[in-house]
XYZ file of N, CA, C and O in Angstrom:
676
model
N 5.507 -156.163 29.650
C 4.586 -156.429 30.368
C 4.449 -154.924 30.814
O 5.319 -154.038 30.993
N 3.203 -154.273 31.128
C 2.871 -152.668 31.258
C 1.756 -152.417 31.970
O 0.947 -153.467 32.731
N 1.812 -151.009 32.925
C 0.978 -151.150 34.108
C 1.180 -151.608 35.093
O 2.131 -152.160 35.661
N -0.083 -151.942 35.737
C -0.276 -152.742 36.923
C 0.619 -154.188 36.913
O 0.613 -154.806 38.011
N 0.353 -154.871 35.983
C 0.749 -156.119 35.917
C 2.533 -156.074 36.111
O 2.971 -156.797 36.755
N 2.793 -154.965 35.388
C 4.634 -155.641 35.327
C 4.769 -154.863 37.007
O 5.542 -155.448 37.149
N 4.016 -154.277 37.694
C 4.598 -153.756 38.878
C 4.026 -154.979 39.899
O 4.865 -155.181 40.453
N 3.094 -155.637 39.197
C 2.915 -156.919 39.937
C 4.291 -158.137 39.945
O 4.149 -158.698 40.870
N 4.165 -158.117 38.745
C 5.491 -159.097 38.547
C 7.283 -158.419 39.087
O 7.371 -159.535 39.712
N 7.429 -157.257 39.318
C 8.158 -156.819 40.026
C 7.993 -157.141 41.811
O 9.252 -157.547 42.092
N 6.779 -156.707 42.218
C 6.770 -156.926 43.187
C 6.974 -158.816 43.788
O 7.617 -158.858 44.663
N 6.315 -159.280 42.783
C 6.346 -160.984 43.029
C 8.068 -160.952 42.624
O 8.358 -161.851 43.361
N 8.543 -160.677 41.545
C 10.030 -161.392 41.747
C 10.945 -160.778 42.757
O 11.589 -161.223 43.038
N 10.352 -159.658 43.434
C 11.472 -158.847 44.735
C 10.643 -160.189 45.344
O 11.847 -160.353 46.932
N 9.728 -160.565 45.813
C 9.214 -161.238 47.026
C 9.621 -162.564 47.119
O 10.379 -163.512 47.560
N 9.380 -162.891 45.512
C 10.360 -164.477 45.290
C 11.951 -164.307 45.952
O 12.346 -165.779 45.933
N 12.609 -163.810 45.094
C 13.827 -163.700 45.417
C 14.253 -163.231 47.148
O 15.174 -164.132 47.582
N 13.669 -162.413 47.358
C 13.669 -162.465 49.391
C 13.270 -163.977 49.515
O 14.285 -164.639 50.586
N 12.554 -164.737 49.047
C 12.274 -165.764 49.853
C 12.856 -167.101 49.343
O 13.629 -168.042 50.049
N 13.548 -167.201 48.068
C 14.833 -168.005 47.521
C 15.805 -167.532 46.813
O 16.027 -167.435 45.837
N 16.414 -166.743 47.645
C 17.982 -166.081 47.145
C 19.126 -166.839 46.499
O 19.602 -166.773 45.520
N 18.709 -168.336 46.919
C 19.874 -168.853 46.468
C 19.429 -170.277 45.474
O 20.353 -170.303 44.027
N 18.340 -170.053 45.163
C 17.617 -171.044 43.855
C 16.682 -170.276 43.167
O 15.826 -169.709 43.215
N 17.519 -169.380 41.936
C 16.400 -168.844 41.150
C 15.282 -169.219 40.739
O 14.227 -168.711 41.168
N 15.316 -170.438 39.976
C 14.714 -170.977 39.319
C 14.371 -172.657 39.752
O 14.550 -173.557 39.411
N 14.127 -172.350 41.368
C 13.775 -173.682 41.701
C 12.484 -174.058 41.609
O 11.494 -173.081 41.531
N 12.165 -175.353 41.872
C 10.711 -176.026 41.731
C 9.393 -174.745 42.828
O 8.405 -174.916 42.151
N 9.738 -174.766 43.890
C 9.083 -173.766 44.476
C 8.588 -172.689 43.993
O 7.518 -171.936 43.953
N 9.187 -171.708 43.329
C 9.674 -170.824 42.699
C 8.485 -170.913 41.565
O 7.562 -170.170 41.319
N 8.806 -171.784 40.887
C 8.024 -171.951 39.209
C 6.441 -172.270 39.757
O 5.817 -171.777 39.405
N 6.542 -172.966 40.826
C 5.356 -173.693 41.499
C 4.305 -172.420 41.784
O 3.244 -171.998 41.671
N 5.203 -171.396 42.327
C 4.572 -170.175 43.092
C 4.159 -169.143 41.838
O 3.112 -168.751 42.282
N 4.978 -169.300 41.232
C 4.694 -168.255 39.651
C 3.916 -168.958 38.857
O 3.006 -167.895 38.593
N 3.320 -170.426 38.638
C 2.354 -170.528 37.866
C 1.219 -170.545 38.750
O -0.027 -170.003 38.150
N 1.246 -170.432 40.062
C -0.363 -170.456 40.654
C -0.800 -169.301 40.375
O -1.567 -168.883 40.327
N 0.281 -167.893 40.937
C -0.156 -166.371 40.985
C -0.304 -166.055 39.456
O -1.402 -165.541 39.083
N 0.479 -166.700 38.365
C 0.248 -165.837 37.064
C -0.418 -166.705 35.882
O -0.703 -166.459 34.873
N -0.424 -168.144 36.234
C -0.984 -169.203 35.579
C -0.381 -169.685 34.493
O -0.858 -169.722 33.117
N 0.973 -169.115 34.007
C 1.568 -169.267 33.204
C 3.184 -169.862 33.365
O 3.507 -169.250 34.853
N 4.239 -170.917 32.926
C 5.415 -170.723 33.177
C 5.804 -169.536 33.440
O 6.587 -168.301 33.412
N 6.680 -169.898 34.260
C 7.779 -168.735 35.072
C 8.967 -168.199 34.068
O 9.139 -168.919 33.372
N 9.052 -167.024 34.205
C 10.241 -166.548 33.206
C 11.737 -167.406 33.302
O 11.815 -168.005 34.709
N 12.746 -166.968 32.481
C 13.945 -167.231 33.301
C 14.724 -166.618 34.170
O 14.246 -165.679 34.465
N 15.501 -166.949 34.605
C 16.798 -166.609 35.746
C 17.158 -165.592 35.339
O 16.877 -164.338 36.120
N 17.355 -165.335 34.280
C 17.439 -163.947 33.428
C 16.786 -162.725 33.531
O 17.201 -161.700 34.121
N 15.983 -163.033 33.117
C 14.365 -162.462 32.951
C 13.945 -161.595 34.857
O 13.856 -160.334 35.156
N 14.112 -162.298 35.636
C 13.936 -162.535 36.988
C 15.038 -161.633 37.759
O 14.632 -160.622 38.263
N 16.343 -161.637 37.152
C 17.138 -160.950 38.282
C 17.091 -159.676 37.416
O 17.332 -158.817 38.131
N 17.058 -159.689 36.260
C 16.672 -157.970 35.201
C 15.365 -157.259 36.043
O 15.567 -156.451 36.422
N 14.364 -157.865 36.167
C 13.400 -157.738 37.013
C 13.841 -156.775 38.629
O 13.230 -156.016 38.805
N 14.467 -158.010 39.243
C 14.842 -157.472 40.675
C 15.261 -156.344 40.601
O 15.554 -155.481 41.401
N 16.657 -156.210 39.596
C 17.702 -155.191 39.753
C 16.926 -153.705 39.484
O 17.240 -152.776 40.122
N 15.938 -153.801 38.285
C 15.001 -153.016 37.842
C 14.469 -152.217 38.897
O 14.460 -151.172 39.647
N 13.522 -153.641 39.962
C 12.987 -152.910 40.684
C 13.478 -152.459 41.922
O 13.298 -151.158 42.797
N 14.908 -152.694 42.533
C 15.657 -152.089 43.532
C 15.874 -150.815 43.236
O 16.054 -149.886 44.255
N 16.513 -150.641 41.814
C 16.853 -149.114 41.288
C 15.760 -148.547 41.027
O 15.930 -147.111 41.668
N 14.827 -148.556 40.726
C 13.649 -147.591 40.742
C 12.334 -148.101 41.027
O 11.310 -147.045 41.178
N 11.965 -148.895 41.706
C 10.786 -149.490 42.728
C 9.897 -149.789 41.706
O 8.475 -149.468 41.702
N 10.035 -149.971 40.356
C 9.020 -150.055 39.182
C 10.258 -150.929 37.829
O 11.313 -150.823 38.191
N 8.956 -151.831 37.473
C 9.870 -152.548 36.703
C 8.851 -151.844 35.197
O 9.089 -152.324 33.880
N 8.362 -150.862 34.636
C 7.571 -150.513 33.731
C 8.736 -150.092 32.703
O 10.237 -149.733 32.672
N 8.662 -150.609 31.241
C 9.842 -150.088 30.367
C 10.022 -148.721 30.339
O 8.923 -147.656 30.003
N 10.977 -148.468 30.370
C 11.132 -146.690 29.931
C 11.290 -147.226 28.246
O 11.517 -147.618 27.694
N 11.101 -145.110 28.164
C 11.416 -144.768 26.190
C 12.496 -145.144 25.840
O 13.422 -145.015 26.491
N 12.525 -146.119 24.623
C 13.745 -146.723 24.307
C 14.416 -145.469 23.676
O 15.746 -145.352 22.823
N 14.032 -143.701 23.442
C 14.775 -142.971 23.149
C 14.395 -142.979 21.502
O 13.842 -141.820 21.096
N 14.399 -143.486 20.658
C 14.079 -143.445 19.124
C 15.078 -142.291 18.624
O 15.628 -141.388 19.016
N 14.974 -142.169 17.628
C 15.390 -141.030 16.672
C 14.526 -140.052 16.796
O 13.110 -139.908 16.447
N 15.285 -138.856 16.898
C 14.031 -137.257 16.660
C 14.200 -136.641 15.303
O 15.276 -136.770 15.077
N 13.379 -136.368 15.306
C 12.751 -135.878 14.089
C 13.270 -134.577 13.912
O 13.291 -133.717 14.754
N 14.080 -134.540 13.039
C 14.973 -132.925 12.979
C 14.228 -131.852 12.573
O 13.483 -132.127 11.844
N 14.743 -130.415 12.545
C 13.490 -129.749 12.022
C 13.376 -129.488 10.539
O 12.960 -128.838 9.697
N 14.928 -129.611 10.266
C 15.286 -129.563 9.173
C 14.287 -130.700 8.233
O 13.528 -130.165 6.402
N 14.451 -131.394 8.535
C 13.095 -132.379 8.056
C 12.049 -132.299 7.565
O 11.409 -132.385 7.216
N 11.582 -131.665 8.908
C 9.981 -131.221 9.055
C 9.792 -130.134 8.321
O 8.646 -129.719 7.066
N 10.663 -128.797 7.932
C 11.087 -128.132 6.851
C 10.725 -128.472 5.684
O 10.332 -127.969 4.634
N 11.728 -129.405 5.549
C 11.690 -129.997 3.841
C 10.370 -131.033 3.795
O 10.144 -130.078 2.415
N 9.861 -131.244 4.665
C 8.421 -132.045 4.201
C 7.362 -130.829 3.852
O 6.476 -130.825 3.449
N 7.411 -129.678 4.807
C 6.347 -128.664 4.823
C 6.851 -128.137 3.060
O 5.581 -127.900 2.669
N 7.803 -127.735 3.115
C 8.177 -127.117 2.163
C 7.769 -127.950 0.744
O 7.077 -127.491 -0.349
N 7.463 -129.448 1.008
C 7.391 -130.146 -0.561
C 5.571 -130.129 -0.171
O 5.465 -129.885 -1.595
N 4.970 -130.147 0.698
C 3.768 -130.226 0.770
C 2.919 -128.501 0.233
O 1.958 -128.479 -0.329
N 4.064 -127.547 0.427
C 3.678 -126.421 -0.238
C 3.811 -125.913 -1.070
O 2.726 -125.364 -2.103
N 4.604 -127.199 -2.215
C 4.888 -126.484 -3.159
C 3.876 -127.836 -4.310
O 3.228 -126.929 -5.187
N 3.524 -128.516 -3.762
C 2.355 -129.723 -4.421
C 2.052 -130.421 -3.314
O 2.055 -131.519 -3.056
N 0.526 -129.958 -3.211
C -0.088 -130.028 -1.763
C -0.873 -131.828 -2.062
O -1.046 -132.322 -1.244
N -1.305 -131.463 -3.524
C -1.522 -133.118 -3.394
C -0.739 -134.344 -3.580
O -1.360 -135.240 -3.995
N 0.535 -134.446 -2.998
C 1.545 -135.107 -3.198
C 0.896 -136.424 -2.564
O 1.214 -136.232 -1.032
N 1.283 -137.617 -2.859
C 0.778 -138.515 -1.951
C 2.466 -138.791 -1.284
O 3.090 -138.423 -1.791
N 1.876 -139.455 0.272
C 2.723 -139.596 1.254
C 3.885 -141.095 0.424
O 5.102 -140.227 1.017
N 3.232 -141.566 -0.383
C 4.877 -142.811 -0.825
C 5.381 -141.578 -1.995
O 6.472 -142.282 -1.620
N 5.138 -140.786 -2.385
C 6.181 -139.964 -3.134
C 6.870 -139.433 -2.709
O 7.600 -139.143 -3.091
N 6.369 -138.318 -1.811
C 6.781 -137.997 -1.311
C 8.176 -138.120 -0.548
O 9.325 -138.046 -0.190
N 7.634 -139.477 0.242
C 8.618 -140.585 0.894
C 10.102 -140.740 -0.001
O 11.254 -141.000 0.017
N 9.578 -140.858 -1.654
C 10.724 -141.468 -2.589
C 11.394 -140.022 -2.568
O 12.690 -140.254 -2.627
N 11.132 -139.064 -3.009
C 11.678 -137.962 -3.432
C 12.346 -137.416 -1.805
O 13.696 -136.778 -2.297
N 11.902 -137.610 -0.702
C 13.047 -136.949 0.458
C 13.707 -138.073 0.923
O 14.545 -137.767 1.896
N 13.807 -139.533 0.288
C 14.434 -140.299 0.945
C 14.357 -140.066 2.430
O 15.132 -141.133 2.764
N 13.229 -140.679 2.827
C 12.690 -140.669 4.276
C 11.851 -141.974 4.497
O 10.809 -142.116 3.414
N 11.539 -142.643 5.629
C 10.170 -143.418 5.342
C 8.982 -142.858 5.607
O 9.008 -142.200 5.891
N 8.020 -143.861 5.065
C 7.051 -143.132 4.763
C 6.239 -143.276 6.007
O 5.494 -142.028 6.333
N 6.562 -144.174 7.138
C 5.962 -143.842 8.396
C 6.587 -142.609 9.375
O 5.730 -142.118 9.707
N 7.329 -142.049 8.540
C 8.382 -140.719 9.588
C 7.655 -139.792 8.692
O 7.257 -138.740 9.485
N 7.283 -139.574 7.449
C 6.577 -138.598 6.759
C 5.151 -138.493 7.283
O 4.761 -137.661 7.439
N 4.463 -140.019 7.778
C 2.950 -139.653 8.200
C 2.875 -138.930 9.207
O 1.695 -138.047 9.570
N 4.088 -139.233 10.147
C 4.206 -138.545 11.410
C 3.892 -137.078 11.631
O 3.426 -136.618 11.645
N 5.143 -136.760 10.819
C 5.418 -135.225 10.816
C 4.225 -134.650 10.126
O 4.034 -133.095 10.719
N 3.526 -135.135 9.030
C 2.522 -134.759 8.342
C 1.205 -134.332 9.802
O 0.591 -133.394 9.304
N 1.058 -135.479 9.880
C -0.579 -135.149 10.677
C -0.260 -134.553 12.246
O -0.715 -133.560 12.870
N 0.850 -135.014 12.909
C 1.419 -134.419 13.874
C 2.242 -133.274 14.375
O 1.927 -132.538 15.107
N 3.237 -133.009 13.316
C 4.196 -131.709 13.835
C 3.089 -130.533 12.758
O 3.189 -129.436 13.126
N 2.947 -130.999 11.458
C 2.187 -130.149 10.364
C 0.805 -130.210 10.412
O 0.115 -128.757 10.017
N -0.092 -130.937 11.355
C -1.373 -130.889 11.793
C -2.141 -131.257 10.149
O -2.911 -130.098 9.436
N -1.565 -131.607 9.016
C -2.212 -131.828 7.715
C -2.670 -133.074 7.405
O -2.693 -134.207 7.824
N -4.026 -132.737 6.790
C -5.124 -134.507 6.866
C -5.363 -134.003 5.436
O -5.657 -132.494 4.531
N -5.477 -135.453 5.014
C -5.977 -135.533 3.420
C -7.414 -134.636 3.495
O -8.082 -135.210 3.992
N -7.778 -134.507 2.066
C -8.912 -133.505 2.030
C -10.047 -134.611 1.292
O -9.727 -135.222 0.106
N -10.909 -134.122 2.059
C -11.812 -135.429 1.867
C -13.287 -134.281 1.509
O -13.574 -133.902 2.508
N -13.508 -134.628 0.353
C -15.102 -134.167 -0.304
C -15.944 -134.359 0.804
O -16.649 -135.594 0.651
N -16.970 -133.749 1.419
C -17.958 -133.878 2.546
C -19.599 -133.520 1.690
O -19.618 -133.216 0.742
N -20.212 -134.302 2.320
C -21.724 -134.102 1.338
C -22.366 -132.547 1.299
O -22.832 -132.316 0.734
N -21.844 -131.997 2.929
C -22.257 -131.021 2.856
C -21.435 -129.678 2.204
O -22.623 -128.623 1.263
N -20.255 -130.264 1.481
C -19.131 -129.142 0.773
C -19.970 -129.790 -0.708
O -20.218 -128.835 -1.899
N -20.426 -130.803 -1.451
C -21.273 -130.956 -2.404
C -22.875 -130.186 -2.835
O -23.182 -129.708 -3.559
N -23.254 -130.124 -1.701
C -24.413 -129.510 -1.393
C -24.530 -127.966 -1.207
O -25.531 -127.411 -2.351
N -23.071 -127.344 -0.780
C -22.808 -125.762 -1.150
C -22.722 -125.849 -2.456
O -22.963 -124.729 -3.030
N -22.110 -126.858 -3.232
C -21.363 -126.502 -4.550
C -22.459 -126.309 -5.604
O -23.088 -125.578 -6.186
N -23.933 -127.382 -5.152
C -24.805 -127.468 -5.953
C -25.710 -126.250 -5.740
O -26.092 -125.678 -6.994
N -25.810 -125.505 -5.105
C -26.428 -124.246 -4.088
C -26.399 -123.298 -5.208
O -26.700 -122.611 -5.701
N -24.931 -123.519 -5.159
C -24.001 -121.996 -5.867
C -24.318 -122.073 -7.317
O -24.412 -121.059 -8.106
N -24.128 -123.662 -7.579
C -24.309 -123.890 -8.976
C -25.660 -123.092 -9.429
O -26.070 -122.931 -10.771
N -26.650 -123.789 -9.084
C -28.261 -123.260 -8.849
C -28.269 -121.870 -9.401
O -28.839 -120.948 -10.202
N -27.648 -120.988 -8.138
C -28.037 -119.733 -8.160
C -27.422 -118.868 -8.895
O -28.065 -118.005 -9.536
N -26.150 -119.915 -9.878
C -25.621 -118.819 -10.850
C -25.981 -118.765 -12.330
O -26.309 -118.133 -12.637
N -26.760 -120.616 -12.093
C -27.918 -120.888 -13.466
C -28.786 -119.563 -13.372
O -29.258 -119.279 -14.401
N -29.426 -119.482 -12.107
C -30.639 -118.690 -12.403
C -30.275 -117.349 -12.794
O -30.802 -116.485 -13.308
N -29.121 -116.875 -12.182
C -28.831 -115.210 -12.466
C -28.371 -115.549 -13.770
O -28.462 -113.969 -14.416
N -28.125 -116.416 -14.299
C -27.418 -116.293 -15.401
C -28.601 -116.328 -16.904
O -28.384 -115.938 -18.134
N -29.870 -116.161 -16.600
C -30.863 -116.851 -17.211
C -31.435 -115.075 -17.215
O -32.015 -114.508 -16.204
N -31.719 -114.371 -18.786
C -32.581 -113.279 -18.464
C -33.806 -112.923 -18.013
O -34.507 -113.770 -18.094
N -34.171 -111.765 -17.955
C -35.199 -111.657 -16.851
C -36.432 -111.348 -17.730
O -37.465 -112.418 -17.155
N -36.507 -111.314 -18.880
C -37.691 -111.524 -19.786
C -38.102 -112.349 -19.673
O -39.418 -113.529 -20.002
N -37.080 -113.639 -19.797
C -36.795 -114.741 -20.363
C -37.972 -115.641 -19.072
O -38.718 -116.319 -18.846
N -37.552 -115.237 -17.712
C -38.232 -115.623 -16.232
C -39.368 -115.197 -16.453
O -40.736 -116.071 -16.043
N -40.039 -113.781 -16.958
C -40.889 -113.289 -16.939
C -42.064 -114.114 -17.604
O -43.248 -114.634 -17.688
N -41.549 -114.245 -19.235
C -42.335 -115.465 -19.927
C -42.745 -116.712 -19.467
O -43.641 -116.997 -19.596
N -41.764 -117.180 -18.596
C -41.665 -118.783 -17.632
C -42.983 -118.554 -16.741
O -44.103 -119.633 -16.913
N -43.260 -117.405 -16.486
C -44.040 -117.363 -15.213
C -45.325 -116.703 -15.708
O -46.269 -117.662 -15.638
N -45.290 -116.300 -17.263
C -46.837 -116.455 -17.658
C -47.395 -117.583 -18.315
O -48.412 -117.540 -18.024
N -46.594 -118.207 -18.519
C -47.169 -119.643 -19.295
C -47.334 -120.319 -17.908
O -48.563 -121.071 -17.909
N -46.691 -120.239 -17.037
C -47.302 -121.255 -15.849
C -48.549 -120.806 -15.129
O -49.319 -121.477 -14.853
N -48.930 -119.425 -15.187
C -50.129 -118.873 -14.600
C -50.959 -119.259 -15.672
O -52.333 -119.802 -15.251
N -50.511 -119.339 -16.956
C -51.712 -119.489 -17.809
C -52.177 -121.035 -18.123
O -53.636 -121.319 -17.991
N -51.439 -121.903 -17.471
C -51.690 -123.618 -17.443
C -52.193 -123.527 -16.081
O -53.478 -124.390 -16.302
N -52.223 -122.860 -15.016
C -52.745 -122.997 -13.863
C -54.530 -122.719 -14.262
O -55.128 -123.116 -13.754
N -54.441 -121.617 -15.045
C -55.772 -120.879 -15.242
C -56.773 -121.799 -16.213
O -57.627 -122.533 -15.473
N -56.043 -122.478 -16.679
C -56.685 -123.290 -17.715
C -56.787 -124.430 -16.726
O -58.215 -125.126 -17.211
N -56.436 -125.600 -16.078
C -56.292 -126.367 -14.833
C -57.352 -126.037 -13.968
O -58.340 -126.654 -13.962
N -57.875 -124.794 -13.567
C -58.968 -124.200 -12.765
C -59.905 -124.293 -13.509
O -60.964 -124.691 -12.987
N -59.772 -123.738 -14.891
C -61.498 -123.586 -15.208
C -61.899 -124.866 -15.607
O -62.829 -125.163 -15.627
N -60.716 -125.855 -16.245
C -61.366 -127.272 -16.668
C -61.570 -127.823 -15.311
O -61.903 -129.495 -15.811
N -61.577 -127.757 -14.217
C -61.893 -128.447 -13.373
C -60.788 -129.722 -13.000
O -61.124 -130.698 -12.610
N -59.744 -129.757 -13.736
C -58.781 -130.639 -13.656
C -58.774 -131.903 -14.894
O -58.345 -132.865 -15.164
N -59.904 -131.593 -15.576
C -60.245 -132.323 -16.927
C -58.980 -132.077 -17.716
O -58.168 -131.414 -17.785
N -58.663 -133.489 -18.647
C -57.817 -133.861 -19.554
C -57.984 -132.481 -20.657
O -58.878 -132.532 -21.107
N -56.941 -131.801 -20.851
C -56.668 -130.908 -21.760
C -55.695 -130.758 -22.544
O -54.646 -130.998 -21.775
N -55.729 -130.843 -23.872
C -54.599 -131.100 -24.580
C -54.141 -130.088 -25.177
O -54.890 -128.771 -25.603
N -53.243 -129.004 -24.921
C -52.200 -127.784 -24.990
C -51.275 -127.885 -26.147
O -50.474 -128.747 -25.824
N -51.269 -127.001 -26.961
C -50.015 -127.352 -28.032
C -49.514 -125.694 -27.707
O -49.722 -124.882 -27.545
């Protein structure tokens, strides 16, 4: 239980323990607990633990379990791995470094701030624009002038014929 609900349990456990110190799991206690929380009462062991924790810390919130700390050496190894081959998958790196995939994922995202590269639509459009510009720049100038003259000539024909069907060879 977390947050306010846990503090409420602690206060209730403390209040009920004060009210029924000799009968941990008495019928009255179970009835009171079921009335307040709408489910069965916890075991006597849980209640004693809540009570002792509440007296010691004035809260029954769970403390962080401590967990294992990621060594700086492991972070350096992961960083070196991705500097050598940035396209390497987490699964492959996990096998090579003999570390859990979840640990590598946490190191890569939280410590190294690396994220998978995903080509966005705007990047595609920029690439397309650059390719079009390169293609136009590679066309000789005289070829562009001839094409422009051809367009002007066809436009003149359409204007003179008032849009009538004309077959051009």
